[in-house]
Amino acid sequence: AYQGAMCSLPNARTCVLAALVALLIPAHAAADPAGPATAAARKSLAVLDGIARTLRSTRYVHSARVDERKGIYDWDCSLLVAWVLQRAAPTAQRSLWSGRPVARDYYQAIVRAPLTGDRRGWTRLTGPADVRLGDLFAWLKPPMFARRNNTGHVGFVVGQPTRHPRHADVWIMRVTDASSFSHDADTRPAGG
């Protein structure tokens, strides 16, 4: 099981998860009546929608190369999240370590956040059922990935979580992220 955390950006919520099954879709394809919980989550979805509309090329790399006009988005998960938060939730982004935040830093910001109110733009959720569109998720690298250099994974929820039909402790949700692994219903261009 992955150890993970989720949050709504600023003045919203986060949750610790036992497991996460992720699907990737563009933000504009995720219409849900529950909607975002905060203005920052709405802004995050708008930024993600802009990426989905203009995306022509993407590669998973550990340094960002973004050219919105040409539709080039080369980055890893934490660089994607930092780029979106700078535009949608700058208070939450500034509250992180001042260097290059990685998945572990987002996870720790969420875990330190209160369940009520917010701490520097972050609030923790009590569980997956509380997750809303635009919320941020982060999980720490599980032991099965011990040989990998990353610290975990981070991204945005763009579809309302549902319980897995056969595994009550597993939640399924659509996300937007940057990963070297393919997801079910992956919308990245070929080779991206």
mmCIF file of C-alpha atoms in Angstrom:
data_model
loop_
_atom_site.group_PDB
_atom_site.id
_atom_site.type_symbol
_atom_site.label_atom_id
_atom_site.label_comp_id
_atom_site.label_asym_id
_atom_site.label_seq_id
_atom_site.Cartn_x
_atom_site.Cartn_y
_atom_site.Cartn_z
ATOM 1 C CA ALA A 1 0.000 0.000 0.000
ATOM 2 C CA TYR A 2 1.165 3.509 -0.723
ATOM 3 C CA GLN A 3 1.319 6.077 2.030
ATOM 4 C CA GLY A 4 -0.278 9.179 0.559
ATOM 5 C CA ALA A 5 -1.823 12.523 1.336
ATOM 6 C CA MET A 6 -4.377 14.746 -0.370
ATOM 7 C CA CYS A 7 -5.384 18.350 -0.015
ATOM 8 C CA SER A 8 -7.528 21.109 -1.357
ATOM 9 C CA LEU A 9 -5.569 24.253 -1.937
ATOM 10 C CA PRO A 10 -5.689 26.981 0.235
ATOM 11 C CA ASN A 11 -8.330 26.941 2.907
ATOM 12 C CA ALA A 12 -9.576 23.512 1.943
ATOM 13 C CA ARG A 13 -8.606 19.966 2.926
ATOM 14 C CA THR A 14 -6.269 16.916 2.564
ATOM 15 C CA CYS A 15 -6.385 13.224 3.365
ATOM 16 C CA VAL A 16 -4.064 10.341 4.051
ATOM 17 C CA LEU A 17 -4.715 7.375 1.759
ATOM 18 C CA ALA A 18 -3.941 3.710 2.181
ATOM 19 C CA ALA A 19 -3.923 3.115 -1.568
ATOM 20 C CA LEU A 20 -4.263 5.086 -4.751
ATOM 21 C CA VAL A 21 -5.288 3.883 -8.179
ATOM 22 C CA ALA A 22 -4.817 6.684 -10.687
ATOM 23 C CA LEU A 23 -6.199 7.406 -14.132
ATOM 24 C CA LEU A 24 -5.016 10.312 -16.266
ATOM 25 C CA ILE A 25 -7.401 12.601 -18.155
ATOM 26 C CA PRO A 26 -7.275 16.266 -19.132
ATOM 27 C CA ALA A 27 -8.896 18.609 -16.617
ATOM 28 C CA HIS A 28 -11.490 19.866 -19.109
ATOM 29 C CA ALA A 29 -12.828 16.318 -19.529
ATOM 30 C CA ALA A 30 -13.645 15.988 -15.828
ATOM 31 C CA ALA A 31 -17.099 17.442 -15.268
ATOM 32 C CA ASP A 32 -18.352 16.609 -11.792
ATOM 33 C CA PRO A 33 -21.291 18.020 -9.839
ATOM 34 C CA ALA A 34 -19.238 18.132 -6.605
ATOM 35 C CA GLY A 35 -16.869 20.671 -8.167
ATOM 36 C CA PRO A 36 -13.780 22.278 -6.626
ATOM 37 C CA ALA A 37 -13.866 23.155 -2.926
ATOM 38 C CA THR A 38 -11.844 26.391 -3.164
ATOM 39 C CA ALA A 39 -10.974 29.244 -5.504
ATOM 40 C CA ALA A 40 -7.395 27.929 -5.678
ATOM 41 C CA ALA A 41 -8.653 24.493 -6.747
ATOM 42 C CA ARG A 42 -10.772 26.156 -9.469
ATOM 43 C CA LYS A 43 -7.722 28.120 -10.622
ATOM 44 C CA SER A 44 -5.611 24.940 -10.624
ATOM 45 C CA LEU A 45 -8.187 23.224 -12.834
ATOM 46 C CA ALA A 46 -8.194 26.230 -15.183
ATOM 47 C CA VAL A 47 -4.392 26.083 -15.486
ATOM 48 C CA LEU A 48 -4.546 22.315 -16.102
ATOM 49 C CA ASP A 49 -7.269 22.859 -18.692
ATOM 50 C CA GLY A 50 -4.989 25.339 -20.477
ATOM 51 C CA ILE A 51 -2.248 22.713 -20.572
ATOM 52 C CA ALA A 52 -4.656 20.084 -21.935
ATOM 53 C CA ARG A 53 -5.881 22.465 -24.666
ATOM 54 C CA THR A 54 -2.407 23.410 -25.877
ATOM 55 C CA LEU A 55 -0.433 20.189 -25.243
ATOM 56 C CA ARG A 56 1.427 19.026 -28.357
ATOM 57 C CA SER A 57 4.539 17.451 -26.846
ATOM 58 C CA THR A 58 5.555 16.244 -23.397
ATOM 59 C CA ARG A 59 8.434 14.288 -21.928
ATOM 60 C CA TYR A 60 9.102 13.098 -18.399
ATOM 61 C CA VAL A 61 12.330 14.863 -17.414
ATOM 62 C CA HIS A 62 13.736 16.241 -14.158
ATOM 63 C CA SER A 63 14.131 19.803 -15.429
ATOM 64 C CA ALA A 64 11.273 21.926 -16.711
ATOM 65 C CA ARG A 65 11.026 23.067 -20.308
ATOM 66 C CA VAL A 66 7.700 24.751 -20.955
ATOM 67 C CA ASP A 67 6.691 26.668 -24.080
ATOM 68 C CA GLU A 68 2.949 27.263 -23.826
ATOM 69 C CA ARG A 69 2.757 28.813 -27.298
ATOM 70 C CA LYS A 70 4.268 25.693 -28.892
ATOM 71 C CA GLY A 71 2.458 23.321 -26.528
ATOM 72 C CA ILE A 72 5.666 21.853 -25.068
ATOM 73 C CA TYR A 73 5.476 20.650 -21.467
ATOM 74 C CA ASP A 74 8.570 18.705 -20.415
ATOM 75 C CA TRP A 75 8.765 18.077 -16.657
ATOM 76 C CA ASP A 76 8.307 15.593 -13.842
ATOM 77 C CA CYS A 77 5.421 15.436 -11.375
ATOM 78 C CA SER A 78 6.794 17.911 -8.828
ATOM 79 C CA LEU A 79 7.755 20.450 -11.506
ATOM 80 C CA LEU A 80 4.246 20.217 -12.995
ATOM 81 C CA VAL A 81 2.708 20.829 -9.560
ATOM 82 C CA ALA A 82 5.071 23.737 -8.791
ATOM 83 C CA TRP A 83 4.267 25.337 -12.167
ATOM 84 C CA VAL A 84 0.505 25.048 -11.608
ATOM 85 C CA LEU A 85 0.648 26.245 -7.982
ATOM 86 C CA GLN A 86 2.726 29.295 -8.919
ATOM 87 C CA ARG A 87 -0.187 30.345 -11.118
ATOM 88 C CA ALA A 88 -3.133 29.118 -9.039
ATOM 89 C CA ALA A 89 -2.077 28.976 -5.363
ATOM 90 C CA PRO A 90 1.105 30.994 -4.852
ATOM 91 C CA THR A 91 0.706 31.096 -1.046
ATOM 92 C CA ALA A 92 0.730 27.306 -0.844
ATOM 93 C CA GLN A 93 3.685 27.088 -3.253
ATOM 94 C CA ARG A 94 5.723 29.709 -1.343
ATOM 95 C CA SER A 95 5.193 27.839 1.931
ATOM 96 C CA LEU A 96 7.271 24.911 0.664
ATOM 97 C CA TRP A 97 11.029 24.595 0.831
ATOM 98 C CA SER A 98 12.514 27.442 -1.219
ATOM 99 C CA GLY A 99 14.596 25.228 -3.514
ATOM 100 C CA ARG A 100 13.041 22.727 -5.893
ATOM 101 C CA PRO A 101 10.208 20.971 -4.025
ATOM 102 C CA VAL A 102 9.829 17.248 -4.725
ATOM 103 C CA ALA A 103 6.934 14.879 -4.000
ATOM 104 C CA ARG A 104 8.190 14.314 -0.440
ATOM 105 C CA ASP A 105 7.987 18.087 0.264
ATOM 106 C CA TYR A 106 4.369 18.260 -0.914
ATOM 107 C CA TYR A 107 3.526 15.181 1.144
ATOM 108 C CA GLN A 108 5.095 16.717 4.265
ATOM 109 C CA ALA A 109 3.270 20.039 3.747
ATOM 110 C CA ILE A 110 -0.010 18.151 3.602
ATOM 111 C CA VAL A 111 0.722 15.932 6.611
ATOM 112 C CA ARG A 112 1.659 19.011 8.710
ATOM 113 C CA ALA A 113 -1.533 20.835 7.679
ATOM 114 C CA PRO A 114 -4.497 20.998 10.068
ATOM 115 C CA LEU A 115 -7.808 19.208 9.479
ATOM 116 C CA THR A 116 -9.671 22.481 10.056
ATOM 117 C CA GLY A 117 -8.605 25.904 8.891
ATOM 118 C CA ASP A 118 -5.384 26.110 6.958
ATOM 119 C CA ARG A 119 -1.656 26.336 7.550
ATOM 120 C CA ARG A 120 0.173 28.471 4.995
ATOM 121 C CA GLY A 121 -2.351 27.587 2.289
ATOM 122 C CA TRP A 122 -2.714 23.875 3.098
ATOM 123 C CA THR A 123 -5.485 21.916 4.854
ATOM 124 C CA ARG A 124 -5.553 18.144 5.276
ATOM 125 C CA LEU A 125 -8.583 15.979 4.433
ATOM 126 C CA THR A 126 -9.854 13.202 6.673
ATOM 127 C CA GLY A 127 -10.239 10.623 3.897
ATOM 128 C CA PRO A 128 -10.675 9.938 0.175
ATOM 129 C CA ALA A 129 -14.429 10.510 0.303
ATOM 130 C CA ASP A 130 -13.687 14.200 1.041
ATOM 131 C CA VAL A 131 -11.525 14.735 -2.052
ATOM 132 C CA ARG A 132 -12.855 17.250 -4.578
ATOM 133 C CA LEU A 133 -11.807 18.324 -8.064
ATOM 134 C CA GLY A 134 -8.600 20.349 -8.092
ATOM 135 C CA ASP A 135 -7.295 18.823 -4.849
ATOM 136 C CA LEU A 136 -3.648 17.884 -4.716
ATOM 137 C CA PHE A 137 -2.416 14.379 -3.879
ATOM 138 C CA ALA A 138 1.047 13.251 -2.798
ATOM 139 C CA TRP A 139 2.451 9.899 -1.761
ATOM 140 C CA LEU A 140 5.840 8.734 -0.568
ATOM 141 C CA LYS A 141 7.890 6.248 -2.559
ATOM 142 C CA PRO A 142 6.952 2.695 -1.532
ATOM 143 C CA PRO A 143 9.675 0.123 -0.784
ATOM 144 C CA MET A 144 9.081 -1.594 -4.153
ATOM 145 C CA PHE A 145 10.581 1.510 -5.805
ATOM 146 C CA ALA A 146 13.623 1.662 -3.488
ATOM 147 C CA ARG A 147 16.069 1.712 -6.417
ATOM 148 C CA ARG A 148 14.431 4.739 -8.033
ATOM 149 C CA ASN A 149 15.765 8.219 -7.288
ATOM 150 C CA ASN A 150 12.361 9.853 -6.867
ATOM 151 C CA THR A 151 10.760 10.546 -3.467
ATOM 152 C CA GLY A 152 7.175 9.645 -4.377
ATOM 153 C CA HIS A 153 4.518 11.136 -6.617
ATOM 154 C CA VAL A 154 2.320 14.239 -6.690
ATOM 155 C CA GLY A 155 -0.461 15.562 -8.927
ATOM 156 C CA PHE A 156 -4.014 16.906 -9.095
ATOM 157 C CA VAL A 157 -7.348 15.121 -8.767
ATOM 158 C CA VAL A 158 -9.645 15.849 -11.720
ATOM 159 C CA GLY A 159 -12.397 13.283 -11.113
ATOM 160 C CA GLN A 160 -14.462 12.485 -8.047
ATOM 161 C CA PRO A 161 -13.056 9.479 -6.116
ATOM 162 C CA THR A 162 -15.044 6.258 -6.038
ATOM 163 C CA ARG A 163 -14.511 3.048 -4.113
ATOM 164 C CA HIS A 164 -13.127 0.137 -6.079
ATOM 165 C CA PRO A 165 -16.015 -2.298 -6.737
ATOM 166 C CA ARG A 166 -14.132 -5.299 -5.300
ATOM 167 C CA HIS A 167 -11.683 -3.725 -2.819
ATOM 168 C CA ALA A 168 -13.319 -1.489 -0.207
ATOM 169 C CA ASP A 169 -10.011 0.032 0.957
ATOM 170 C CA VAL A 170 -8.990 1.094 -2.574
ATOM 171 C CA TRP A 171 -10.202 4.330 -4.145
ATOM 172 C CA ILE A 172 -10.165 5.092 -7.872
ATOM 173 C CA MET A 173 -9.829 8.654 -9.127
ATOM 174 C CA ARG A 174 -8.849 10.494 -12.277
ATOM 175 C CA VAL A 175 -5.703 12.596 -11.971
ATOM 176 C CA THR A 176 -3.511 14.908 -13.975
ATOM 177 C CA ASP A 177 0.160 14.240 -13.346
ATOM 178 C CA ALA A 178 3.536 13.772 -15.009
ATOM 179 C CA SER A 179 4.852 10.229 -14.954
ATOM 180 C CA SER A 180 7.172 7.959 -16.883
ATOM 181 C CA PHE A 181 4.536 5.218 -16.446
ATOM 182 C CA SER A 182 1.378 4.977 -18.547
ATOM 183 C CA HIS A 183 -2.048 5.071 -16.912
ATOM 184 C CA ASP A 184 -5.360 3.554 -17.973
ATOM 185 C CA ALA A 185 -7.048 6.002 -20.375
ATOM 186 C CA ASP A 186 -3.765 7.950 -20.651
ATOM 187 C CA THR A 187 -4.267 11.075 -22.783
ATOM 188 C CA ARG A 188 -0.650 12.025 -23.432
ATOM 189 C CA PRO A 189 0.480 12.282 -27.055
ATOM 190 C CA ALA A 190 2.315 9.225 -28.396
ATOM 191 C CA GLY A 191 5.834 9.075 -26.972
ATOM 192 C CA GLY A 192 4.941 11.599 -24.241
#
